[in-house]
PDB file of C-alpha atoms in Angstrom:
ATOM      1  CA  SER W  17     -10.083 -25.866  -0.042  1.00  0.00           C
ATOM      2  CA  THR W  18     -11.313 -27.906   2.911  1.00  0.00           C
ATOM      3  CA  ILE W  19      -9.114 -26.162   5.509  1.00  0.00           C
ATOM      4  CA  ASN W  20     -11.789 -23.568   6.251  1.00  0.00           C
ATOM      5  CA  PRO W  21     -15.009 -24.460   4.420  1.00  0.00           C
ATOM      6  CA  GLU W  22     -16.564 -21.059   5.198  1.00  0.00           C
ATOM      7  CA  ALA W  23     -13.701 -19.261   3.449  1.00  0.00           C
ATOM      8  CA  ARG W  24     -14.090 -21.420   0.313  1.00  0.00           C
ATOM      9  CA  GLY W  25     -10.397 -21.085  -0.470  1.00  0.00           C
ATOM     10  CA  ILE W  26     -10.191 -17.319  -0.033  1.00  0.00           C
ATOM     11  CA  ALA W  27      -6.776 -16.580   1.440  1.00  0.00           C
ATOM     12  CA  HIS W  28      -7.138 -12.799   1.649  1.00  0.00           C
ATOM     13  CA  ARG W  29     -10.025 -10.394   1.186  1.00  0.00           C
ATOM     14  CA  LEU W  30     -10.740  -6.714   0.683  1.00  0.00           C
ATOM     15  CA  ASP W  31     -12.748  -4.426   2.914  1.00  0.00           C
ATOM     16  CA  ARG W  32     -16.357  -3.816   1.974  1.00  0.00           C
ATOM     17  CA  GLY W  33     -16.623  -0.953  -0.481  1.00  0.00           C
ATOM     18  CA  ALA W  34     -13.149  -1.546  -1.921  1.00  0.00           C
ATOM     19  CA  SER W  35     -12.411  -3.033  -5.316  1.00  0.00           C
ATOM     20  CA  GLY W  36      -9.456  -5.128  -6.373  1.00  0.00           C
ATOM     21  CA  CYS W  37      -8.167  -8.679  -6.412  1.00  0.00           C
ATOM     22  CA  LEU W  38      -9.090 -11.542  -4.149  1.00  0.00           C
ATOM     23  CA  ILE W  39      -6.637 -14.358  -3.571  1.00  0.00           C
ATOM     24  CA  VAL W  40      -8.314 -17.735  -3.862  1.00  0.00           C
ATOM     25  CA  ALA W  41      -6.453 -21.010  -3.360  1.00  0.00           C
ATOM     26  CA  LYS W  42      -7.104 -23.901  -5.713  1.00  0.00           C
ATOM     27  CA  ASN W  43      -6.274 -26.615  -3.161  1.00  0.00           C
ATOM     28  CA  ASP W  44      -5.531 -27.142   0.550  1.00  0.00           C
ATOM     29  CA  TYR W  45      -1.750 -26.965   0.093  1.00  0.00           C
ATOM     30  CA  ALA W  46      -1.938 -23.594  -1.664  1.00  0.00           C
ATOM     31  CA  HIS W  47      -4.507 -22.308   0.826  1.00  0.00           C
ATOM     32  CA  ALA W  48      -2.373 -23.218   3.850  1.00  0.00           C
ATOM     33  CA  ASN W  49       0.716 -21.602   2.334  1.00  0.00           C
ATOM     34  CA  LEU W  50      -1.066 -18.422   1.281  1.00  0.00           C
ATOM     35  CA  VAL W  51      -2.761 -17.977   4.654  1.00  0.00           C
ATOM     36  CA  SER W  52       0.606 -18.558   6.334  1.00  0.00           C
ATOM     37  CA  GLU W  53       2.274 -15.870   4.178  1.00  0.00           C
ATOM     38  CA  PHE W  54      -0.356 -13.304   5.145  1.00  0.00           C
ATOM     39  CA  PHE W  55      -0.334 -14.335   8.807  1.00  0.00           C
ATOM     40  CA  ARG W  56       3.470 -14.010   9.015  1.00  0.00           C
ATOM     41  CA  ARG W  57       3.259 -10.684   7.127  1.00  0.00           C
ATOM     42  CA  LYS W  58       5.481 -11.977   4.332  1.00  0.00           C
ATOM     43  CA  ALA W  59       3.095 -10.891   1.564  1.00  0.00           C
ATOM     44  CA  GLN W  60       3.659  -7.370   0.274  1.00  0.00           C
ATOM     45  CA  LYS W  61       0.429  -5.438  -0.256  1.00  0.00           C
ATOM     46  CA  SER W  62       0.116  -2.399  -2.480  1.00  0.00           C
ATOM     47  CA  TYR W  63      -3.001  -0.281  -2.859  1.00  0.00           C
ATOM     48  CA  ILE W  64      -3.898   2.350  -5.458  1.00  0.00           C
ATOM     49  CA  THR W  65      -6.487   4.890  -4.350  1.00  0.00           C
ATOM     50  CA  LEU W  66      -8.061   8.073  -5.666  1.00  0.00           C
ATOM     51  CA  VAL W  67      -8.381  10.705  -2.930  1.00  0.00           C
ATOM     52  CA  PRO W  68      -8.887  14.473  -2.592  1.00  0.00           C
ATOM     53  CA  ASN W  69      -5.581  16.174  -3.400  1.00  0.00           C
ATOM     54  CA  VAL W  70      -4.053  17.367  -0.137  1.00  0.00           C
ATOM     55  CA  PHE W  71      -0.516  16.906  -1.478  1.00  0.00           C
ATOM     56  CA  GLY W  72      -0.233  20.165  -3.437  1.00  0.00           C
ATOM     57  CA  GLU W  73       0.496  20.676  -7.125  1.00  0.00           C
ATOM     58  CA  THR W  74       3.528  18.404  -7.361  1.00  0.00           C
ATOM     59  CA  SER W  75       2.603  14.892  -8.392  1.00  0.00           C
ATOM     60  CA  LEU W  76       5.913  13.419  -7.226  1.00  0.00           C
ATOM     61  CA  LYS W  77       5.344  13.679  -3.482  1.00  0.00           C
ATOM     62  CA  ALA W  78       5.969  10.678  -1.287  1.00  0.00           C
ATOM     63  CA  GLY W  79       6.017  10.078   2.422  1.00  0.00           C
ATOM     64  CA  THR W  80       5.447   7.878   5.419  1.00  0.00           C
ATOM     65  CA  ILE W  81       2.465   7.815   7.744  1.00  0.00           C
ATOM     66  CA  ASP W  82       3.230   6.481  11.212  1.00  0.00           C
ATOM     67  CA  HIS W  83      -0.117   6.699  12.962  1.00  0.00           C
ATOM     68  CA  SER W  84      -1.711   4.100  15.236  1.00  0.00           C
ATOM     69  CA  VAL W  85      -4.842   2.294  14.089  1.00  0.00           C
ATOM     70  CA  ASP W  86      -7.135   0.971  16.827  1.00  0.00           C
ATOM     71  CA  LYS W  87      -4.396   1.802  19.359  1.00  0.00           C
ATOM     72  CA  LYS W  88      -1.900  -0.457  17.546  1.00  0.00           C
ATOM     73  CA  PRO W  89       1.243   0.759  15.753  1.00  0.00           C
ATOM     74  CA  ALA W  90       0.738   1.119  12.009  1.00  0.00           C
ATOM     75  CA  LEU W  91       3.050   2.296   9.232  1.00  0.00           C
ATOM     76  CA  SER W  92       2.249   3.106   5.601  1.00  0.00           C
ATOM     77  CA  VAL W  93       4.429   4.465   2.804  1.00  0.00           C
ATOM     78  CA  TYR W  94       2.712   6.487   0.080  1.00  0.00           C
ATOM     79  CA  ASN W  95       3.649   7.861  -3.320  1.00  0.00           C
ATOM     80  CA  VAL W  96       1.504  10.327  -5.270  1.00  0.00           C
ATOM     81  CA  LEU W  97       1.408   8.882  -8.780  1.00  0.00           C
ATOM     82  CA  LYS W  98      -0.383  11.820 -10.393  1.00  0.00           C
ATOM     83  CA  THR W  99      -2.936  14.519  -9.829  1.00  0.00           C
ATOM     84  CA  CYS W 100      -6.308  14.348 -11.578  1.00  0.00           C
ATOM     85  CA  ASN W 101      -9.448  16.426 -12.160  1.00  0.00           C
ATOM     86  CA  GLY W 102      -7.576  19.691 -12.541  1.00  0.00           C
ATOM     87  CA  GLY W 103      -5.539  19.057  -9.409  1.00  0.00           C
ATOM     88  CA  LEU W 104      -8.558  18.356  -7.190  1.00  0.00           C
ATOM     89  CA  SER W 105      -7.789  14.629  -6.825  1.00  0.00           C
ATOM     90  CA  ALA W 106      -4.650  12.545  -6.478  1.00  0.00           C
ATOM     91  CA  LEU W 107      -3.932   8.975  -7.497  1.00  0.00           C
ATOM     92  CA  VAL W 108      -1.874   7.547  -4.646  1.00  0.00           C
ATOM     93  CA  GLU W 109      -0.050   4.241  -4.184  1.00  0.00           C
ATOM     94  CA  VAL W 110       0.063   3.061  -0.574  1.00  0.00           C
ATOM     95  CA  ASN W 111       2.209   0.215   0.725  1.00  0.00           C
ATOM     96  CA  THR W 112       1.434  -1.023   4.214  1.00  0.00           C
ATOM     97  CA  GLU W 113       4.283  -2.121   6.436  1.00  0.00           C
ATOM     98  CA  THR W 114       1.798  -3.385   9.024  1.00  0.00           C
ATOM     99  CA  GLY W 115      -1.565  -4.949   8.316  1.00  0.00           C
ATOM    100  CA  ARG W 116      -4.169  -3.215  10.420  1.00  0.00           C
ATOM    101  CA  LYS W 117      -7.858  -3.337   9.566  1.00  0.00           C
ATOM    102  CA  HIS W 118      -8.812  -0.198   7.589  1.00  0.00           C
ATOM    103  CA  GLN W 119      -5.184   0.979   7.738  1.00  0.00           C
ATOM    104  CA  VAL W 120      -5.059   2.642   4.312  1.00  0.00           C
ATOM    105  CA  ARG W 121      -8.355   4.454   4.845  1.00  0.00           C
ATOM    106  CA  SER W 122      -7.382   5.524   8.386  1.00  0.00           C
ATOM    107  CA  HIS W 123      -3.920   6.724   7.391  1.00  0.00           C
ATOM    108  CA  LEU W 124      -5.097   8.738   4.407  1.00  0.00           C
ATOM    109  CA  HIS W 125      -7.831  10.276   6.565  1.00  0.00           C
ATOM    110  CA  SER W 126      -5.207  11.230   9.186  1.00  0.00           C
ATOM    111  CA  ILE W 127      -3.462  13.476   6.643  1.00  0.00           C
ATOM    112  CA  GLY W 128      -6.695  14.977   5.359  1.00  0.00           C
ATOM    113  CA  ALA W 129      -7.146  12.884   2.224  1.00  0.00           C
TER     114      ALA W 129
END
């Protein structure tokens, strides 16, 4: 993509220390559309994370975290997929309704995970 030569077609990235998929556009048209989708918050983002189990023994717990990030409103919805390591860890899916920097990490930390 020539829209932003420094980005080299990357339409969305992950935070340092995280693993997962990068979205890379093959051409300028795709790059412009992908960047627009993220900018307008039309893209749905889902994260799977392994955290200390603060959810209890039930692996079917779900909830909402409404906690500001950098003094801006932020909302995440989480679902505990399963507990691991003898109940010491939990595999959690987090869907962000807003798109704040470090939102997933900040929200999970706010509930002790």
